[in-house]
């Protein structure tokens, strides 16, 4: 599958989206890379594990660095819900 967001895209992010409800599978998140602080990535939430950590996947599994490489991420790394992109 082709990625929905390209590296050059400008995206709209709602940093307050998950104050009313927790992130759910299918939500697209802007998050801080767990191994590279201050490097931000966009991933789709796949599922939540028993400890409440989030498993995130890229839309292009063959080229994506995601939870298959770095494991589930803590909610503190989720910076906001991606709600769209600018044309």
Short mmCIF file of N, CA and C in Angstrom, two decimals:
data_model
loop_
_atom_site.label_atom_id
_atom_site.label_comp_id
_atom_site.label_asym_id
_atom_site.label_seq_id
_atom_site.Cartn_x
_atom_site.Cartn_y
_atom_site.Cartn_z
N UNK A 1 0.85 -1.18 0.00
CA UNK A 1 0.00 0.00 0.00
C UNK A 1 0.89 1.23 0.00
N UNK A 2 0.52 2.23 -0.77
CA UNK A 2 1.26 3.48 -0.79
C UNK A 2 0.99 4.28 0.47
N UNK A 3 1.99 5.01 0.96
CA UNK A 3 1.75 5.82 2.16
C UNK A 3 0.77 6.95 1.87
N UNK A 4 -0.06 7.25 2.85
CA UNK A 4 -1.03 8.34 2.71
C UNK A 4 -0.34 9.70 2.84
N UNK A 5 0.75 9.73 3.59
CA UNK A 5 1.46 10.99 3.84
C UNK A 5 2.90 10.85 3.37
N UNK A 6 3.35 11.86 2.61
CA UNK A 6 4.73 11.89 2.13
C UNK A 6 5.56 12.78 3.05
N UNK A 7 6.86 12.62 2.99
CA UNK A 7 7.76 13.38 3.85
C UNK A 7 7.61 14.89 3.67
N UNK A 8 7.21 15.32 2.49
CA UNK A 8 7.08 16.76 2.22
C UNK A 8 5.69 17.32 2.54
N UNK A 9 4.75 16.46 2.90
CA UNK A 9 3.40 16.92 3.22
C UNK A 9 3.37 17.74 4.50
N UNK A 10 2.50 18.75 4.50
CA UNK A 10 2.21 19.49 5.71
C UNK A 10 0.89 18.94 6.23
N UNK A 11 0.90 18.53 7.50
CA UNK A 11 -0.28 17.88 8.06
C UNK A 11 -0.93 18.73 9.14
N UNK A 12 -2.21 18.48 9.33
CA UNK A 12 -2.96 19.11 10.41
C UNK A 12 -2.99 18.13 11.58
N UNK A 13 -2.61 18.60 12.77
CA UNK A 13 -2.54 17.74 13.94
C UNK A 13 -3.36 18.36 15.07
N UNK A 14 -4.20 17.55 15.68
CA UNK A 14 -4.97 17.99 16.84
C UNK A 14 -4.30 17.44 18.10
N UNK A 15 -3.57 18.28 18.84
CA UNK A 15 -2.88 17.79 20.03
C UNK A 15 -3.82 17.50 21.20
N UNK A 16 -5.08 17.90 21.08
CA UNK A 16 -6.05 17.71 22.17
C UNK A 16 -7.05 16.58 21.88
N UNK A 17 -6.91 15.92 20.75
CA UNK A 17 -7.90 14.92 20.32
C UNK A 17 -8.08 13.79 21.32
N UNK A 18 -7.03 13.43 22.03
CA UNK A 18 -7.11 12.28 22.91
C UNK A 18 -7.27 12.67 24.37
N UNK A 19 -7.68 13.88 24.62
CA UNK A 19 -7.98 14.29 26.00
C UNK A 19 -9.38 13.77 26.40
N UNK A 20 -10.27 13.65 25.42
CA UNK A 20 -11.64 13.18 25.67
C UNK A 20 -11.75 11.65 25.57
N UNK A 21 -10.93 11.06 24.72
CA UNK A 21 -10.93 9.60 24.55
C UNK A 21 -9.52 9.14 24.23
N UNK A 22 -9.24 7.89 24.49
CA UNK A 22 -7.92 7.34 24.23
C UNK A 22 -7.75 7.05 22.74
N UNK A 23 -6.50 7.06 22.25
CA UNK A 23 -6.27 6.68 20.86
C UNK A 23 -6.79 5.27 20.59
N UNK A 24 -7.30 5.08 19.38
CA UNK A 24 -7.89 3.80 19.00
C UNK A 24 -7.22 3.27 17.75
N UNK A 25 -7.28 1.95 17.54
CA UNK A 25 -6.77 1.40 16.29
C UNK A 25 -7.42 2.10 15.09
N UNK A 26 -6.59 2.42 14.12
CA UNK A 26 -7.05 3.14 12.93
C UNK A 26 -6.73 4.62 12.98
N UNK A 27 -6.55 5.19 14.19
CA UNK A 27 -6.16 6.60 14.30
C UNK A 27 -4.76 6.79 13.73
N UNK A 28 -4.55 7.92 13.09
CA UNK A 28 -3.22 8.27 12.59
C UNK A 28 -2.61 9.26 13.56
N UNK A 29 -1.38 8.97 14.00
CA UNK A 29 -0.75 9.77 15.04
C UNK A 29 0.56 10.39 14.58
N UNK A 30 0.80 11.61 15.07
CA UNK A 30 2.13 12.21 14.98
C UNK A 30 2.79 11.82 16.29
N UNK A 31 3.97 11.22 16.22
CA UNK A 31 4.65 10.82 17.43
C UNK A 31 6.13 11.08 17.35
N UNK A 32 6.72 11.17 18.51
CA UNK A 32 8.17 11.30 18.59
C UNK A 32 8.76 9.91 18.42
N UNK A 33 9.79 9.82 17.58
CA UNK A 33 10.43 8.53 17.35
C UNK A 33 11.03 8.05 18.67
N UNK A 34 10.77 6.80 19.08
CA UNK A 34 11.24 6.34 20.39
C UNK A 34 12.75 6.22 20.52
N UNK A 35 13.45 6.12 19.41
CA UNK A 35 14.91 5.98 19.46
C UNK A 35 15.66 7.22 18.99
N UNK A 36 14.93 8.19 18.43
CA UNK A 36 15.55 9.40 17.92
C UNK A 36 14.77 10.61 18.41
N UNK A 37 15.06 11.07 19.63
CA UNK A 37 14.32 12.22 20.16
C UNK A 37 14.36 13.41 19.20
N UNK A 38 13.27 14.14 19.17
CA UNK A 38 13.08 15.30 18.31
C UNK A 38 12.99 14.95 16.82
N UNK A 39 12.78 13.66 16.50
CA UNK A 39 12.50 13.23 15.14
C UNK A 39 11.06 12.73 15.17
N UNK A 40 10.21 13.32 14.34
CA UNK A 40 8.78 13.04 14.39
C UNK A 40 8.36 12.17 13.22
N UNK A 41 7.47 11.24 13.49
CA UNK A 41 6.98 10.32 12.48
C UNK A 41 5.45 10.25 12.53
N UNK A 42 4.87 9.84 11.43
CA UNK A 42 3.42 9.67 11.34
C UNK A 42 3.17 8.18 11.14
N UNK A 43 2.37 7.61 12.02
CA UNK A 43 2.05 6.18 11.95
C UNK A 43 0.59 5.96 12.31
N UNK A 44 0.07 4.84 11.84
CA UNK A 44 -1.31 4.45 12.14
C UNK A 44 -1.29 3.52 13.36
N UNK A 45 -2.17 3.75 14.32
CA UNK A 45 -2.24 2.89 15.49
C UNK A 45 -2.89 1.57 15.09
N UNK A 46 -2.17 0.48 15.34
CA UNK A 46 -2.64 -0.85 14.98
C UNK A 46 -3.43 -1.48 16.12
N UNK A 47 -2.83 -1.47 17.30
CA UNK A 47 -3.53 -2.01 18.48
C UNK A 47 -2.86 -1.54 19.76
N UNK A 48 -3.51 -1.81 20.87
CA UNK A 48 -3.02 -1.43 22.18
C UNK A 48 -2.71 -2.72 22.94
N UNK A 49 -1.51 -2.79 23.55
CA UNK A 49 -1.17 -4.01 24.27
C UNK A 49 -1.73 -3.98 25.70
N UNK A 50 -1.49 -5.04 26.45
CA UNK A 50 -2.06 -5.18 27.80
C UNK A 50 -1.57 -4.10 28.76
N UNK A 51 -0.38 -3.54 28.52
CA UNK A 51 0.15 -2.48 29.39
C UNK A 51 -0.30 -1.09 28.96
N UNK A 52 -1.14 -1.00 27.92
CA UNK A 52 -1.62 0.30 27.46
C UNK A 52 -0.67 1.00 26.53
N UNK A 53 0.30 0.28 25.99
CA UNK A 53 1.24 0.86 25.02
C UNK A 53 0.67 0.64 23.62
N UNK A 54 1.08 1.50 22.70
CA UNK A 54 0.49 1.51 21.36
C UNK A 54 1.42 0.91 20.33
N UNK A 55 0.89 -0.02 19.55
CA UNK A 55 1.61 -0.63 18.45
C UNK A 55 1.25 0.18 17.21
N UNK A 56 2.25 0.78 16.57
CA UNK A 56 2.00 1.65 15.42
C UNK A 56 2.66 1.07 14.17
N UNK A 57 1.98 1.24 13.04
CA UNK A 57 2.48 0.73 11.76
C UNK A 57 2.44 1.83 10.71
N UNK A 58 3.40 1.77 9.80
CA UNK A 58 3.38 2.66 8.65
C UNK A 58 2.48 2.10 7.57
N UNK A 59 2.03 2.95 6.67
CA UNK A 59 1.14 2.51 5.59
C UNK A 59 1.86 1.67 4.53
N UNK A 60 3.18 1.79 4.46
CA UNK A 60 3.96 1.03 3.49
C UNK A 60 4.89 0.09 4.27
N UNK A 61 4.42 -1.12 4.59
CA UNK A 61 5.16 -1.99 5.49
C UNK A 61 6.56 -2.37 5.03
N UNK A 62 6.81 -2.41 3.73
CA UNK A 62 8.14 -2.81 3.26
C UNK A 62 9.19 -1.72 3.47
N UNK A 63 8.76 -0.46 3.57
CA UNK A 63 9.72 0.63 3.73
C UNK A 63 9.57 1.40 5.04
N UNK A 64 8.70 0.94 5.91
CA UNK A 64 8.37 1.70 7.11
C UNK A 64 9.18 1.25 8.33
N UNK A 65 9.62 2.22 9.10
CA UNK A 65 10.19 1.96 10.42
C UNK A 65 9.06 2.18 11.41
N UNK A 66 8.68 1.12 12.11
CA UNK A 66 7.52 1.23 13.00
C UNK A 66 7.67 0.25 14.16
N UNK A 67 6.58 -0.09 14.81
CA UNK A 67 6.64 -0.94 16.00
C UNK A 67 7.20 -2.33 15.73
N UNK A 68 7.21 -2.76 14.49
CA UNK A 68 7.84 -4.05 14.18
C UNK A 68 9.34 -3.99 14.43
N UNK A 69 9.89 -2.78 14.39
CA UNK A 69 11.32 -2.59 14.65
C UNK A 69 11.57 -2.12 16.08
N UNK A 70 10.83 -1.10 16.55
CA UNK A 70 11.13 -0.51 17.85
C UNK A 70 10.14 -0.89 18.95
N UNK A 71 9.15 -1.71 18.67
CA UNK A 71 8.21 -2.15 19.69
C UNK A 71 7.08 -1.16 19.93
N UNK A 72 6.22 -1.50 20.85
CA UNK A 72 5.08 -0.64 21.20
C UNK A 72 5.60 0.64 21.87
N UNK A 73 4.86 1.73 21.70
CA UNK A 73 5.29 3.02 22.24
C UNK A 73 4.37 3.47 23.37
N UNK A 74 4.94 4.20 24.29
CA UNK A 74 4.20 4.76 25.42
C UNK A 74 3.36 5.94 24.93
N UNK A 75 2.25 6.19 25.59
CA UNK A 75 1.35 7.27 25.19
C UNK A 75 2.02 8.65 25.24
N UNK A 76 3.05 8.82 26.05
CA UNK A 76 3.72 10.13 26.14
C UNK A 76 4.42 10.51 24.83
N UNK A 77 4.67 9.52 23.95
CA UNK A 77 5.29 9.82 22.66
C UNK A 77 4.27 10.25 21.61
N UNK A 78 2.99 10.01 21.88
CA UNK A 78 1.93 10.41 20.95
C UNK A 78 1.67 11.91 21.12
N UNK A 79 1.98 12.69 20.09
CA UNK A 79 1.89 14.14 20.18
C UNK A 79 0.54 14.69 19.74
N UNK A 80 -0.18 13.93 18.94
CA UNK A 80 -1.49 14.38 18.48
C UNK A 80 -2.03 13.51 17.37
N UNK A 81 -3.32 13.69 17.12
CA UNK A 81 -3.99 12.94 16.05
C UNK A 81 -3.88 13.73 14.74
N UNK A 82 -3.42 13.07 13.70
CA UNK A 82 -3.36 13.68 12.38
C UNK A 82 -4.78 13.70 11.83
N UNK A 83 -5.27 14.90 11.49
CA UNK A 83 -6.64 15.03 11.03
C UNK A 83 -6.76 15.34 9.55
N UNK A 84 -5.63 15.62 8.89
CA UNK A 84 -5.65 15.89 7.46
C UNK A 84 -4.32 16.44 7.00
N UNK A 85 -4.28 16.75 5.71
CA UNK A 85 -3.06 17.37 5.17
C UNK A 85 -3.44 18.52 4.27
N UNK A 86 -2.54 19.45 4.15
CA UNK A 86 -2.78 20.61 3.31
C UNK A 86 -2.46 20.26 1.86
N UNK A 87 -3.24 20.77 0.96
CA UNK A 87 -3.06 20.47 -0.46
C UNK A 87 -1.82 21.12 -1.02
#
